[in-house]
mmCIF file of C-alpha atoms in Angstrom:
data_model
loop_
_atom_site.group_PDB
_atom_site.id
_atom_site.type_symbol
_atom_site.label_atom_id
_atom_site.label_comp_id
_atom_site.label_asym_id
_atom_site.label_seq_id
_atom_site.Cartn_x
_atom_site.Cartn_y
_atom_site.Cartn_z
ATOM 1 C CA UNK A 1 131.314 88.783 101.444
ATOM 2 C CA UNK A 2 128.259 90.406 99.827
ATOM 3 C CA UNK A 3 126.224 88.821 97.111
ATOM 4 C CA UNK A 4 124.742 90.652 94.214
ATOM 5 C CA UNK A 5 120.988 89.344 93.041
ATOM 6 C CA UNK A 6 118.110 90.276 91.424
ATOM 7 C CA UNK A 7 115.859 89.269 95.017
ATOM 8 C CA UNK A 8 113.667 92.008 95.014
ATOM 9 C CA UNK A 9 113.610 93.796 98.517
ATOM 10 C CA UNK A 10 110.434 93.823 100.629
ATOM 11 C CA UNK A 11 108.645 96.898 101.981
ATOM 12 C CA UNK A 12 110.562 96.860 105.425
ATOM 13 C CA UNK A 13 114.125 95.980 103.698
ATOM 14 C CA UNK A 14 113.609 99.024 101.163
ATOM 15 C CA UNK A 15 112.591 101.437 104.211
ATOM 16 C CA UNK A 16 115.253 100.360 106.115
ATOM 17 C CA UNK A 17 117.957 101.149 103.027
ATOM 18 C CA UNK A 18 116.852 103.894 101.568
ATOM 19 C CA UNK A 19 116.477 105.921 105.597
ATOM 20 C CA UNK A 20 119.922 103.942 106.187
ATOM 21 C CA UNK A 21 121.567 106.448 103.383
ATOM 22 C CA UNK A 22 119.237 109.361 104.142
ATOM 23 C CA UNK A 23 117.085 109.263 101.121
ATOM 24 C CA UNK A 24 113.951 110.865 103.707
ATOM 25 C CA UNK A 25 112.379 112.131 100.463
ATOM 26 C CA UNK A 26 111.952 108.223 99.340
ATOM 27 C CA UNK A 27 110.848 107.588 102.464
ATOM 28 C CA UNK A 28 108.311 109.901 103.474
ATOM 29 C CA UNK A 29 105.733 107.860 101.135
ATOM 30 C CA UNK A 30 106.573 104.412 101.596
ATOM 31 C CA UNK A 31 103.698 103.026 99.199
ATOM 32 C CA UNK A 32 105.384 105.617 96.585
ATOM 33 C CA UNK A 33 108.538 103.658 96.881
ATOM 34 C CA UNK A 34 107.316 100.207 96.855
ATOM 35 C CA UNK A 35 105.695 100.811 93.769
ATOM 36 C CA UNK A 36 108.555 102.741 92.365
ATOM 37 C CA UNK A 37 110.515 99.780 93.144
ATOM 38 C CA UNK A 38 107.982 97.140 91.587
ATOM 39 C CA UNK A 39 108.015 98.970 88.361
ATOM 40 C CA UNK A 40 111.766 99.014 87.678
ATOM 41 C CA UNK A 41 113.061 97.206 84.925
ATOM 42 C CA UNK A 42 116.038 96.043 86.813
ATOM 43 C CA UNK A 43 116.329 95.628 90.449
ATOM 44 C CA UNK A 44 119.554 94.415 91.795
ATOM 45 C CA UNK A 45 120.388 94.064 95.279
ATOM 46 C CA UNK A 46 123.451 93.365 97.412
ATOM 47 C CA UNK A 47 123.292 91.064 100.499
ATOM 48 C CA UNK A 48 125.819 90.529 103.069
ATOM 49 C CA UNK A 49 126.663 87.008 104.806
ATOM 50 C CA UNK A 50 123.423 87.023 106.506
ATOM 51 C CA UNK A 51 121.071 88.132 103.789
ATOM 52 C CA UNK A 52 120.948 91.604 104.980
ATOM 53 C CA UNK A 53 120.070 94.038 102.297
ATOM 54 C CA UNK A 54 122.727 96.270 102.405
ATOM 55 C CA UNK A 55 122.970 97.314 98.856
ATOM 56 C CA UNK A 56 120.605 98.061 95.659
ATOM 57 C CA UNK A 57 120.276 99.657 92.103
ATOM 58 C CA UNK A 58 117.641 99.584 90.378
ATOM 59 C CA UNK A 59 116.868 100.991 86.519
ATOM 60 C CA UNK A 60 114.427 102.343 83.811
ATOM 61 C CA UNK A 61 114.878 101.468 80.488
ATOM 62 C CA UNK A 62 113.574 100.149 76.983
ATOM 63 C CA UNK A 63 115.912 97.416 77.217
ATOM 64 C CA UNK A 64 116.928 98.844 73.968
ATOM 65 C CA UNK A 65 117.862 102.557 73.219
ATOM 66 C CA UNK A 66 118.460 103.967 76.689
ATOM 67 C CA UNK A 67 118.966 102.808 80.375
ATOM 68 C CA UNK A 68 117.849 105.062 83.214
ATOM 69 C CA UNK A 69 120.428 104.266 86.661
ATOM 70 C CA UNK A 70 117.925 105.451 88.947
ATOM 71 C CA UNK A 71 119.463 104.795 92.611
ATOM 72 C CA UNK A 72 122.659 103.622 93.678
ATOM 73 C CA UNK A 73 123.078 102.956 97.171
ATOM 74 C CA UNK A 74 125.097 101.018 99.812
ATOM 75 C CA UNK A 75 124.591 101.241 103.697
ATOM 76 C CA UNK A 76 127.291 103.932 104.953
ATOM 77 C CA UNK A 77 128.952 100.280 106.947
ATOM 78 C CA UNK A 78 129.254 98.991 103.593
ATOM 79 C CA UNK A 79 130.322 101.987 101.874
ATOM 80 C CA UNK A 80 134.420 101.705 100.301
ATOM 81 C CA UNK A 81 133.898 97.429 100.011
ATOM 82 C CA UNK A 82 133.455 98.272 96.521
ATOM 83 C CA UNK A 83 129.688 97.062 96.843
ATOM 84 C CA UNK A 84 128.569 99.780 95.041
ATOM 85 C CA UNK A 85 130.918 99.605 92.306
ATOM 86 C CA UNK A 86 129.913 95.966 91.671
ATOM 87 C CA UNK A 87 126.282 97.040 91.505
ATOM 88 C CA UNK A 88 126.787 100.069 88.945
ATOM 89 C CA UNK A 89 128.926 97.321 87.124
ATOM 90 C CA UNK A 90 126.706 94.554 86.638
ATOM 91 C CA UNK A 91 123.940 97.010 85.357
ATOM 92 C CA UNK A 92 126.644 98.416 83.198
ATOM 93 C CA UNK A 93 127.268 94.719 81.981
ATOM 94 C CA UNK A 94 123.878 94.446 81.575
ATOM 95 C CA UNK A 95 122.583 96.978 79.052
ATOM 96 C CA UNK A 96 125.940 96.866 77.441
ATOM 97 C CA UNK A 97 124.162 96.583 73.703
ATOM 98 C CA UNK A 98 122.151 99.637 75.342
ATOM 99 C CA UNK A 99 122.609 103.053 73.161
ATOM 100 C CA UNK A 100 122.434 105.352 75.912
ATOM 101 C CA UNK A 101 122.924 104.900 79.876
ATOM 102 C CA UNK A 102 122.001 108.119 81.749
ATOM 103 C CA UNK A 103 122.367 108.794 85.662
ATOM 104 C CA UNK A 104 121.444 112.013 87.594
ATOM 105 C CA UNK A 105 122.802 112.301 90.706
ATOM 106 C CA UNK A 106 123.761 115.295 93.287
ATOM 107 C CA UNK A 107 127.113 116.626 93.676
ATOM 108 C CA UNK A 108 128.707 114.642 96.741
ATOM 109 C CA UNK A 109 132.364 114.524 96.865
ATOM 110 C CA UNK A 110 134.006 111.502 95.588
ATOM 111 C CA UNK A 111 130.745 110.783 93.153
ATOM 112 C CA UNK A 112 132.193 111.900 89.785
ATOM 113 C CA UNK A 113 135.445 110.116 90.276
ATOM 114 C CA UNK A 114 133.545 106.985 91.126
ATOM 115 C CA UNK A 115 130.985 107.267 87.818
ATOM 116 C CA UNK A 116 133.904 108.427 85.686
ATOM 117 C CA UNK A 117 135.666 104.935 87.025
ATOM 118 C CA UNK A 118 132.907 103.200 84.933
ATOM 119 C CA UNK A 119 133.335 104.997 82.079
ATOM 120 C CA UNK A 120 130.247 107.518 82.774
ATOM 121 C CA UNK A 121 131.191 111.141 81.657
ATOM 122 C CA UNK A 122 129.492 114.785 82.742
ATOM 123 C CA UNK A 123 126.953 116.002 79.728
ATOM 124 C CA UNK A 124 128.634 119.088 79.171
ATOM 125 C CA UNK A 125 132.152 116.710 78.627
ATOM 126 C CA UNK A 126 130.815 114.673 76.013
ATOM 127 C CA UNK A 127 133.044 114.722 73.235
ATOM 128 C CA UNK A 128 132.847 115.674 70.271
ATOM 129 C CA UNK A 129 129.769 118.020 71.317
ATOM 130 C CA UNK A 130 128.728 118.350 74.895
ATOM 131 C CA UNK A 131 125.122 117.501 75.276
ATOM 132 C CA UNK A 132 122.532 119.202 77.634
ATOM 133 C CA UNK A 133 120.516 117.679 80.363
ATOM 134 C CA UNK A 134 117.175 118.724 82.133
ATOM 135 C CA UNK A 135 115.352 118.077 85.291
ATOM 136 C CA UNK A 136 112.068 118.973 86.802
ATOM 137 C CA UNK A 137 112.125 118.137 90.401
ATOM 138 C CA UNK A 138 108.562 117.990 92.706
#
């Protein structure tokens, strides 16, 4: 049984979750995260039986106009419980009255079917005009 809340995760609990998925370039600057992290407008986490992080989201947003989904992540152990899916849907729940909820993420198999589950389509399928969307990465 895992338990969604909005417990923000300590310094060691976020280190161990974001190497536990492979996120290195979160890692590599652990103060960088941490204050990522602190400055998120929504922080939910996922905790098994034990209290073991094992989950998070966390978001940027207005609270008005537009929602950022920054990360989604489960611990590979926990990945196909569906833990992830009832992270991405309490945000979604969430900013509900929210005009716009946008989420870049790379192209791993399995990811669009999983966003498109929860109602999240590509830019270029928006209908009835496809939209563009940019990135600068550092």
């Amino acid at each position: 049984m895992v338990t969604i809340t909005e417990e923000r995760p300590g310094r060691d609990e976020l280190l161990g979750l974001y190497d536990g998925v492979g996120w290195t370039a979160y890692t590599r600057d652990p103060d960088a995260l941490v204050a990522a992290v602190a400055g998120s407008h929504l922080v939910l986490t996922a905790r098994d039986h034990t209290g073991a992080l094992v989950g998070l989201v966390r978001t940027l947003s207005d609270g008005v106009t537009i929602a950022y989904v920054q990360d989604v992540l489960v611990l590979p152990a926990h990945q196909g419980a569906g833990v992830g899916g009832r992270l991405l849907d309490a945000v979604l729940e969430r900013y509900a009255h929210v005009r716009q909820t946008v989420l870049l993420t790379d192209a791993e198999p399995g990811q669009r079917a999983f966003y498109e589950s929860r109602g999240l389509v590509e830019v270029h399928d928006v209908e009835p005009q496809p939209l563009r969307s940019f990135v600068l990465l550092r």
